[in-house]
Amino acid sequence: MKRLFLLILPLFAAVAAQAQRPTDIWYFGQQAGLTFAEGNTPKPLNDGKMSTYEGCAVATSAKGELLFYTNGQTVWNREHRVMPNGVKLMGSGSSTQSALIVPDPGSGNIFYIFTVAPEGTPNGLRYSIVDMTRDNGLGDLPRVNLLLIQPVAEKLAAVRHANGRDTWIVAHRWNSNAFVSYLVTADGVSAKPLLSNVGSMNAGPGRNAIGALKFSPDGRKLAAALWRETNKFEVYDFDRTTGKVSNPSSFGPFAEAYGVEFSPDGSKLYGTCNGVGGGQTEIWQFDLKTKDKLLVGKSANRKIGALQRGPDGRIYVAREDNPNLGVIQKPNLLGKECLYIDEGLKLGGRRSKLGLPAFVVIP
């Protein structure tokens, strides 16, 4: 009997861990959604109420249950109703990474929604506070649109601090080469950022603010897509203790670079680009050790956008106004062995736009 118990215990632990992944539920695009909760095969969700052209974010409980989701302007609770004060947030559904949700490390009930405005406009980087004890446990926002810095590009990423408790939220100043790193602790959001002046300027016409920012799975690398005039992807080192960004390198030119994502093992970076004005949709793989760049896929879609690594280890590709996502099936593998499938995942009749949900990276 004791031996049977010992055999069952690891299985129970594995099932429990499976149920607690914070990235199992996605809402995005034209009321599209996915759940990865039932094994590693994502299934469409058709209950979402959000429409967003680009950025979005989802919050779940420690058990992996839906709490709320947002496009950076409106916040929907787990019953898919707008929270009482969940309107007029100063992000934008047309900002690449309009919203990112960070839990308060000192509370299981408080969450911060960080938002960035589109095209370097004055609303800048702000945050709003969600209190899940309000509205009978469905959540409400006691404070909204608290300004951190302005203006900023459309880039927003978050990673767990090296202490395993706090979280770094990283954005990029507009008309500047400065990354800004804010620390979220049990005391709240730091008032002043750490500035890292490194890499290319994010400047020029407002459209140059377009492009994603992502952390590697171990949190030691940061990658950015620089759109239109800059036309490239940049990779940096990141210090999870200090929040400092350093040591830039780049790949380019790639016209209208937009999405970025790292492979699960962190050895490769993927990027999407559309060509000037769209119509030349390509997915590139960059080997971070050899610096080789390889074209690994093209899409029949006129535009593709965000890349997002799923809890199943695949990378999903947003295809504008399409009922399917593209899928990179084996992103750790070199070149076309990564196996990109353009119509890789049906969305149950809903449609993708250019965005996929952003999450905190937890190494």
Coordinates of C-alpha atoms in Angstrom, one line a residue:
M1 CA 0.0 0.0 0.0
K2 CA 2.9 2.4 0.8
R3 CA 4.5 1.7 -2.5
L4 CA 1.2 2.4 -4.3
F5 CA 0.9 5.7 -2.4
L6 CA 4.4 6.7 -3.5
L7 CA 3.6 5.9 -7.1
I8 CA 0.4 8.0 -7.0
L9 CA 2.0 11.0 -5.3
P10 CA 4.2 12.1 -8.2
L11 CA 1.3 11.7 -10.6
F12 CA -0.9 13.9 -8.3
A13 CA 1.8 16.5 -8.1
A14 CA 2.1 16.6 -11.9
V15 CA -1.6 17.0 -12.3
A16 CA -1.6 19.8 -9.7
A17 CA 1.2 21.6 -11.5
Q18 CA -0.6 21.2 -14.8
A19 CA -3.6 22.9 -13.3
Q20 CA -1.7 25.9 -12.1
R21 CA -0.1 27.3 -15.2
P22 CA -0.8 31.1 -15.4
T23 CA -0.7 31.1 -19.2
D24 CA -3.4 28.5 -19.8
I25 CA -6.2 30.9 -20.8
W26 CA -6.0 33.3 -23.7
Y27 CA -8.4 35.9 -25.0
F28 CA -7.4 38.0 -28.0
G29 CA -8.5 39.3 -31.5
Q30 CA -12.1 39.4 -32.5
Q31 CA -13.6 37.7 -29.4
A32 CA -11.3 34.8 -29.8
G33 CA -10.0 32.6 -27.0
L34 CA -8.0 29.4 -26.2
T35 CA -7.6 27.2 -23.3
F36 CA -4.6 24.9 -22.7
A37 CA -6.0 23.6 -19.4
E38 CA -7.0 20.2 -20.8
G39 CA -3.6 18.7 -21.6
N40 CA -1.3 20.4 -24.1
T41 CA -3.8 20.6 -27.0
P42 CA -5.4 24.1 -27.0
K43 CA -9.1 24.3 -27.5
P44 CA -11.1 27.3 -28.7
L45 CA -13.1 29.4 -26.3
N46 CA -16.1 31.2 -27.7
D47 CA -17.2 33.1 -24.5
G48 CA -14.9 36.1 -24.8
K49 CA -16.4 39.6 -25.2
M50 CA -13.2 41.5 -26.1
S51 CA -12.3 42.8 -29.5
T52 CA -8.8 44.2 -29.9
Y53 CA -6.7 44.7 -32.9
E54 CA -3.4 44.3 -31.1
G55 CA -2.4 44.2 -27.4
C56 CA -4.3 42.3 -24.7
A57 CA -3.7 40.5 -21.4
V58 CA -5.3 37.8 -19.2
A59 CA -5.2 37.2 -15.4
T60 CA -5.8 33.8 -13.8
S61 CA -5.8 32.6 -10.2
A62 CA -3.2 30.3 -8.7
K63 CA -5.4 27.4 -9.8
G64 CA -5.3 28.6 -13.4
E65 CA -8.9 29.8 -13.3
L66 CA -9.9 32.9 -15.2
L67 CA -10.1 36.2 -13.2
F68 CA -10.2 38.9 -15.8
Y69 CA -8.9 40.1 -19.2
T70 CA -8.3 43.5 -20.9
N71 CA -7.3 45.2 -24.2
G72 CA -5.8 48.1 -22.3
Q73 CA -9.0 50.1 -22.4
T74 CA -11.8 47.9 -21.0
V75 CA -11.6 45.2 -18.3
W76 CA -13.9 42.2 -18.4
N77 CA -14.4 39.9 -15.3
R78 CA -14.5 36.1 -15.3
E79 CA -18.2 36.3 -16.1
H80 CA -17.3 38.3 -19.2
R81 CA -19.0 41.4 -18.0
V82 CA -17.2 44.8 -17.8
M83 CA -15.9 45.6 -14.3
P84 CA -17.8 48.6 -12.7
N85 CA -14.8 50.9 -13.2
G86 CA -13.2 48.9 -15.9
V87 CA -13.5 51.4 -18.7
K88 CA -11.4 54.2 -20.2
L89 CA -8.0 52.8 -19.3
M90 CA -5.4 54.7 -21.3
G91 CA -4.0 51.9 -23.3
S92 CA -5.3 51.2 -26.8
G93 CA -6.4 48.2 -28.7
S94 CA -4.2 49.4 -31.5
S95 CA -1.0 49.5 -29.4
T96 CA 1.3 46.5 -30.0
Q97 CA 1.5 45.5 -26.4
S98 CA -1.4 47.6 -25.0
A99 CA -1.6 45.8 -21.6
L100 CA 0.2 43.5 -19.2
I101 CA -1.1 42.3 -15.9
V102 CA 1.2 41.8 -12.9
P103 CA 0.0 40.3 -9.6
D104 CA 0.9 42.1 -6.4
P105 CA 3.5 39.8 -4.7
G106 CA 2.2 40.7 -1.3
S107 CA -1.5 39.9 -2.0
G108 CA -3.5 37.2 -3.8
N109 CA -6.2 39.8 -4.5
I110 CA -4.4 42.8 -6.0
F111 CA -3.3 43.0 -9.6
Y112 CA -1.7 45.8 -11.6
I113 CA -2.7 46.5 -15.2
F114 CA 0.1 48.3 -17.0
T115 CA -0.9 50.0 -20.3
V116 CA 1.0 51.8 -23.1
A117 CA -0.5 54.3 -25.5
P118 CA -0.2 53.9 -29.3
E119 CA 2.4 55.6 -31.5
G120 CA 4.3 57.5 -28.7
T121 CA 1.2 59.6 -27.8
P122 CA 1.1 61.5 -24.5
N123 CA -0.8 58.9 -22.4
G124 CA 2.4 57.1 -22.0
L125 CA 3.0 54.2 -19.5
R126 CA 0.4 54.0 -16.8
Y127 CA -1.1 51.4 -14.4
S128 CA -4.4 50.7 -12.9
I129 CA -5.2 48.6 -9.8
V130 CA -7.6 45.7 -9.7
D131 CA -8.9 44.5 -6.3
M132 CA -10.5 41.1 -6.6
T133 CA -12.3 41.4 -3.2
R134 CA -14.6 43.9 -4.7
D135 CA -17.9 43.4 -6.5
N136 CA -18.6 40.1 -4.7
G137 CA -15.3 38.6 -5.7
L138 CA -15.6 39.6 -9.4
G139 CA -13.2 42.5 -9.1
D140 CA -13.2 46.2 -9.6
L141 CA -10.6 49.0 -10.1
P142 CA -10.3 51.4 -7.2
R143 CA -7.6 53.5 -9.0
V144 CA -7.0 53.8 -12.7
N145 CA -4.5 55.4 -15.1
L146 CA -1.7 56.3 -12.7
L147 CA 1.1 57.8 -14.7
L148 CA 4.6 56.4 -14.6
I149 CA 6.3 58.0 -17.6
Q150 CA 5.5 59.6 -21.0
P151 CA 5.8 59.2 -23.9
V152 CA 6.8 55.6 -24.5
A153 CA 6.9 53.2 -27.5
E154 CA 4.3 50.4 -27.8
K155 CA 6.6 47.9 -26.0
L156 CA 5.9 46.3 -22.7
A157 CA 7.3 43.1 -21.1
A158 CA 7.6 41.7 -17.6
V159 CA 9.8 39.1 -15.8
R160 CA 10.1 37.8 -12.3
H161 CA 12.9 39.3 -10.2
A162 CA 15.9 37.2 -9.3
N163 CA 14.5 37.0 -5.8
G164 CA 11.6 34.9 -7.1
R165 CA 9.0 37.2 -5.6
D166 CA 9.0 40.6 -7.2
T167 CA 8.5 41.5 -10.9
W168 CA 10.2 43.8 -13.3
I169 CA 8.1 45.7 -15.8
V170 CA 10.1 47.0 -18.8
A171 CA 9.0 49.6 -21.4
H172 CA 10.9 51.9 -23.8
R173 CA 10.9 55.7 -23.8
W174 CA 9.9 57.4 -27.0
N175 CA 12.3 59.6 -28.9
S176 CA 15.0 58.0 -26.8
N177 CA 17.3 54.9 -26.6
A178 CA 16.3 54.4 -22.9
F179 CA 14.6 51.3 -21.5
V180 CA 12.7 51.9 -18.3
S181 CA 12.5 49.2 -15.6
Y182 CA 10.0 49.5 -12.8
L183 CA 10.0 47.1 -9.9
V184 CA 6.7 45.7 -8.5
T185 CA 7.0 44.6 -4.9
A186 CA 4.7 44.0 -2.0
D187 CA 4.9 47.8 -1.4
G188 CA 3.6 48.6 -4.8
V189 CA 5.1 50.0 -8.0
S190 CA 8.4 51.8 -7.8
A191 CA 8.0 55.5 -8.5
K192 CA 11.2 55.9 -10.3
P193 CA 12.5 53.6 -13.0
L194 CA 16.0 52.3 -13.7
L195 CA 17.1 53.8 -17.0
S196 CA 19.2 51.8 -19.5
N197 CA 20.4 53.9 -22.4
V198 CA 21.3 51.2 -24.9
G199 CA 20.5 50.1 -28.4
S200 CA 18.6 52.0 -31.1
M201 CA 16.6 55.1 -30.8
N202 CA 12.8 54.6 -30.7
A203 CA 11.9 57.8 -32.6
G204 CA 10.6 59.4 -35.7
P205 CA 7.0 59.2 -37.1
G206 CA 4.6 57.7 -34.6
R207 CA 4.3 54.4 -36.4
N208 CA 7.9 53.7 -35.5
A209 CA 6.7 53.0 -32.0
I210 CA 5.2 49.8 -33.3
G211 CA 6.8 46.5 -32.4
A212 CA 6.9 43.9 -29.6
L213 CA 9.3 43.4 -26.6
K214 CA 9.8 39.9 -25.1
F215 CA 11.9 38.2 -22.4
S216 CA 13.6 34.9 -22.9
P217 CA 12.3 32.0 -20.7
D218 CA 15.2 32.3 -18.3
G219 CA 14.8 36.1 -18.1
R220 CA 18.4 36.8 -19.1
K221 CA 17.7 38.1 -22.6
L222 CA 15.3 40.7 -23.9
A223 CA 14.3 41.1 -27.6
A224 CA 12.6 44.0 -29.5
A225 CA 11.1 44.4 -32.9
L226 CA 11.8 47.9 -34.4
W227 CA 9.3 48.7 -37.1
R228 CA 9.4 50.6 -40.4
E229 CA 12.3 53.0 -40.7
T230 CA 14.5 51.1 -38.2
N231 CA 13.5 47.7 -39.7
K232 CA 15.3 45.3 -37.4
F233 CA 15.3 43.0 -34.4
E234 CA 17.5 43.7 -31.4
V235 CA 18.6 41.4 -28.6
Y236 CA 20.0 42.5 -25.2
D237 CA 21.2 41.1 -21.9
F238 CA 18.9 41.6 -18.9
D239 CA 19.9 41.5 -15.2
R240 CA 17.0 40.2 -13.1
T241 CA 18.6 41.5 -10.0
T242 CA 19.2 45.1 -11.0
G243 CA 16.7 45.6 -13.9
K244 CA 19.6 46.8 -16.2
V245 CA 19.4 46.2 -20.0
S246 CA 22.8 45.9 -21.7
N247 CA 24.9 44.5 -24.6
P248 CA 22.8 45.1 -27.7
S249 CA 23.1 43.1 -30.9
S250 CA 20.9 43.2 -34.0
F251 CA 19.5 41.4 -37.0
G252 CA 18.3 43.2 -40.0
P253 CA 17.0 44.8 -42.2
F254 CA 13.5 43.3 -41.9
A255 CA 10.8 45.6 -43.2
E256 CA 8.0 46.2 -40.7
A257 CA 9.4 44.0 -38.0
Y258 CA 6.6 43.3 -35.6
G259 CA 6.5 40.2 -33.3
V260 CA 9.3 38.5 -31.3
E261 CA 9.5 35.4 -29.2
F262 CA 12.1 33.0 -27.9
S263 CA 12.2 29.3 -28.2
P264 CA 11.5 27.4 -25.0
D265 CA 15.1 26.5 -24.6
G266 CA 16.2 30.1 -25.2
S267 CA 18.6 29.2 -28.0
K268 CA 16.6 30.9 -30.8
L269 CA 14.7 34.0 -31.4
Y270 CA 11.8 34.3 -33.9
G271 CA 10.5 37.4 -35.5
T272 CA 7.7 38.4 -37.9
C273 CA 7.8 41.0 -40.6
N274 CA 5.4 42.0 -43.3
G275 CA 7.3 44.1 -45.8
V276 CA 6.5 47.7 -46.4
G277 CA 2.7 48.1 -46.4
G278 CA 2.2 44.3 -45.8
G279 CA 1.9 41.5 -48.3
Q280 CA 5.4 40.0 -47.7
T281 CA 4.7 38.1 -44.5
E282 CA 7.8 36.2 -43.2
I283 CA 8.8 34.4 -40.1
W284 CA 12.5 34.4 -39.3
Q285 CA 14.6 32.3 -36.9
F286 CA 17.8 33.7 -35.4
D287 CA 20.3 31.4 -33.8
L288 CA 21.5 33.3 -30.8
K289 CA 24.8 31.3 -30.6
T290 CA 25.9 31.3 -34.2
K291 CA 24.0 34.5 -35.2
D292 CA 22.7 32.8 -38.3
K293 CA 19.3 34.0 -39.6
L294 CA 17.0 31.6 -41.4
L295 CA 13.6 32.1 -43.2
V296 CA 11.4 29.4 -41.7
G297 CA 8.0 30.3 -42.9
K298 CA 5.8 32.5 -45.0
S299 CA 2.1 33.2 -44.6
A300 CA -0.7 33.4 -47.1
N301 CA -2.1 36.2 -45.0
R302 CA -1.4 39.8 -46.0
K303 CA -0.2 40.6 -42.4
I304 CA 1.0 38.6 -39.4
G305 CA 1.7 40.0 -36.0
A306 CA 2.4 38.8 -32.5
L307 CA 4.3 35.7 -31.6
Q308 CA 3.5 34.0 -28.3
R309 CA 5.0 30.9 -26.7
G310 CA 2.3 28.6 -25.4
P311 CA 2.4 26.4 -22.3
D312 CA 2.6 23.5 -24.7
G313 CA 6.0 24.7 -25.9
R314 CA 4.8 25.7 -29.4
I315 CA 4.9 29.3 -30.7
Y316 CA 1.6 30.8 -32.0
V317 CA 1.4 33.4 -34.7
A318 CA -1.3 36.0 -35.0
R319 CA -2.7 36.3 -38.6
E320 CA -4.7 39.4 -39.2
D321 CA -8.5 38.9 -39.6
N322 CA -8.1 35.1 -39.9
P323 CA -9.9 32.2 -38.3
N324 CA -6.6 30.3 -37.8
L325 CA -3.4 31.0 -36.0
G326 CA -0.1 30.0 -37.4
V327 CA 1.9 27.5 -35.3
I328 CA 5.7 26.9 -35.0
Q329 CA 5.5 23.3 -33.8
K330 CA 9.1 22.6 -32.7
P331 CA 10.7 26.0 -32.1
N332 CA 13.8 24.5 -30.4
L333 CA 14.9 22.9 -33.7
L334 CA 17.0 24.6 -36.3
G335 CA 15.7 26.1 -39.6
K336 CA 12.6 24.6 -41.2
E337 CA 12.8 21.6 -38.9
C338 CA 10.9 23.9 -36.5
L339 CA 7.9 23.2 -38.7
Y340 CA 5.8 26.3 -39.2
I341 CA 2.2 25.5 -40.2
D342 CA 0.4 28.6 -41.5
E343 CA -3.2 27.4 -40.7
G344 CA -2.1 25.5 -37.6
L345 CA -4.9 26.1 -35.2
K346 CA -8.6 26.8 -35.8
L347 CA -10.3 29.4 -33.6
G348 CA -13.8 27.9 -33.5
G349 CA -15.2 30.5 -35.8
R350 CA -13.6 33.5 -34.1
R351 CA -10.9 35.6 -35.7
S352 CA -7.4 36.6 -34.9
K353 CA -6.1 40.1 -35.4
L354 CA -2.5 41.2 -34.9
G355 CA -2.2 40.6 -31.1
L356 CA -1.9 37.7 -28.7
P357 CA -2.0 38.0 -24.9
A358 CA 1.1 39.1 -23.0
F359 CA 2.2 37.4 -19.7
V360 CA 4.8 37.7 -17.0
V361 CA 7.8 35.5 -17.7
I362 CA 8.6 33.3 -14.7
P363 CA 11.9 31.5 -15.1

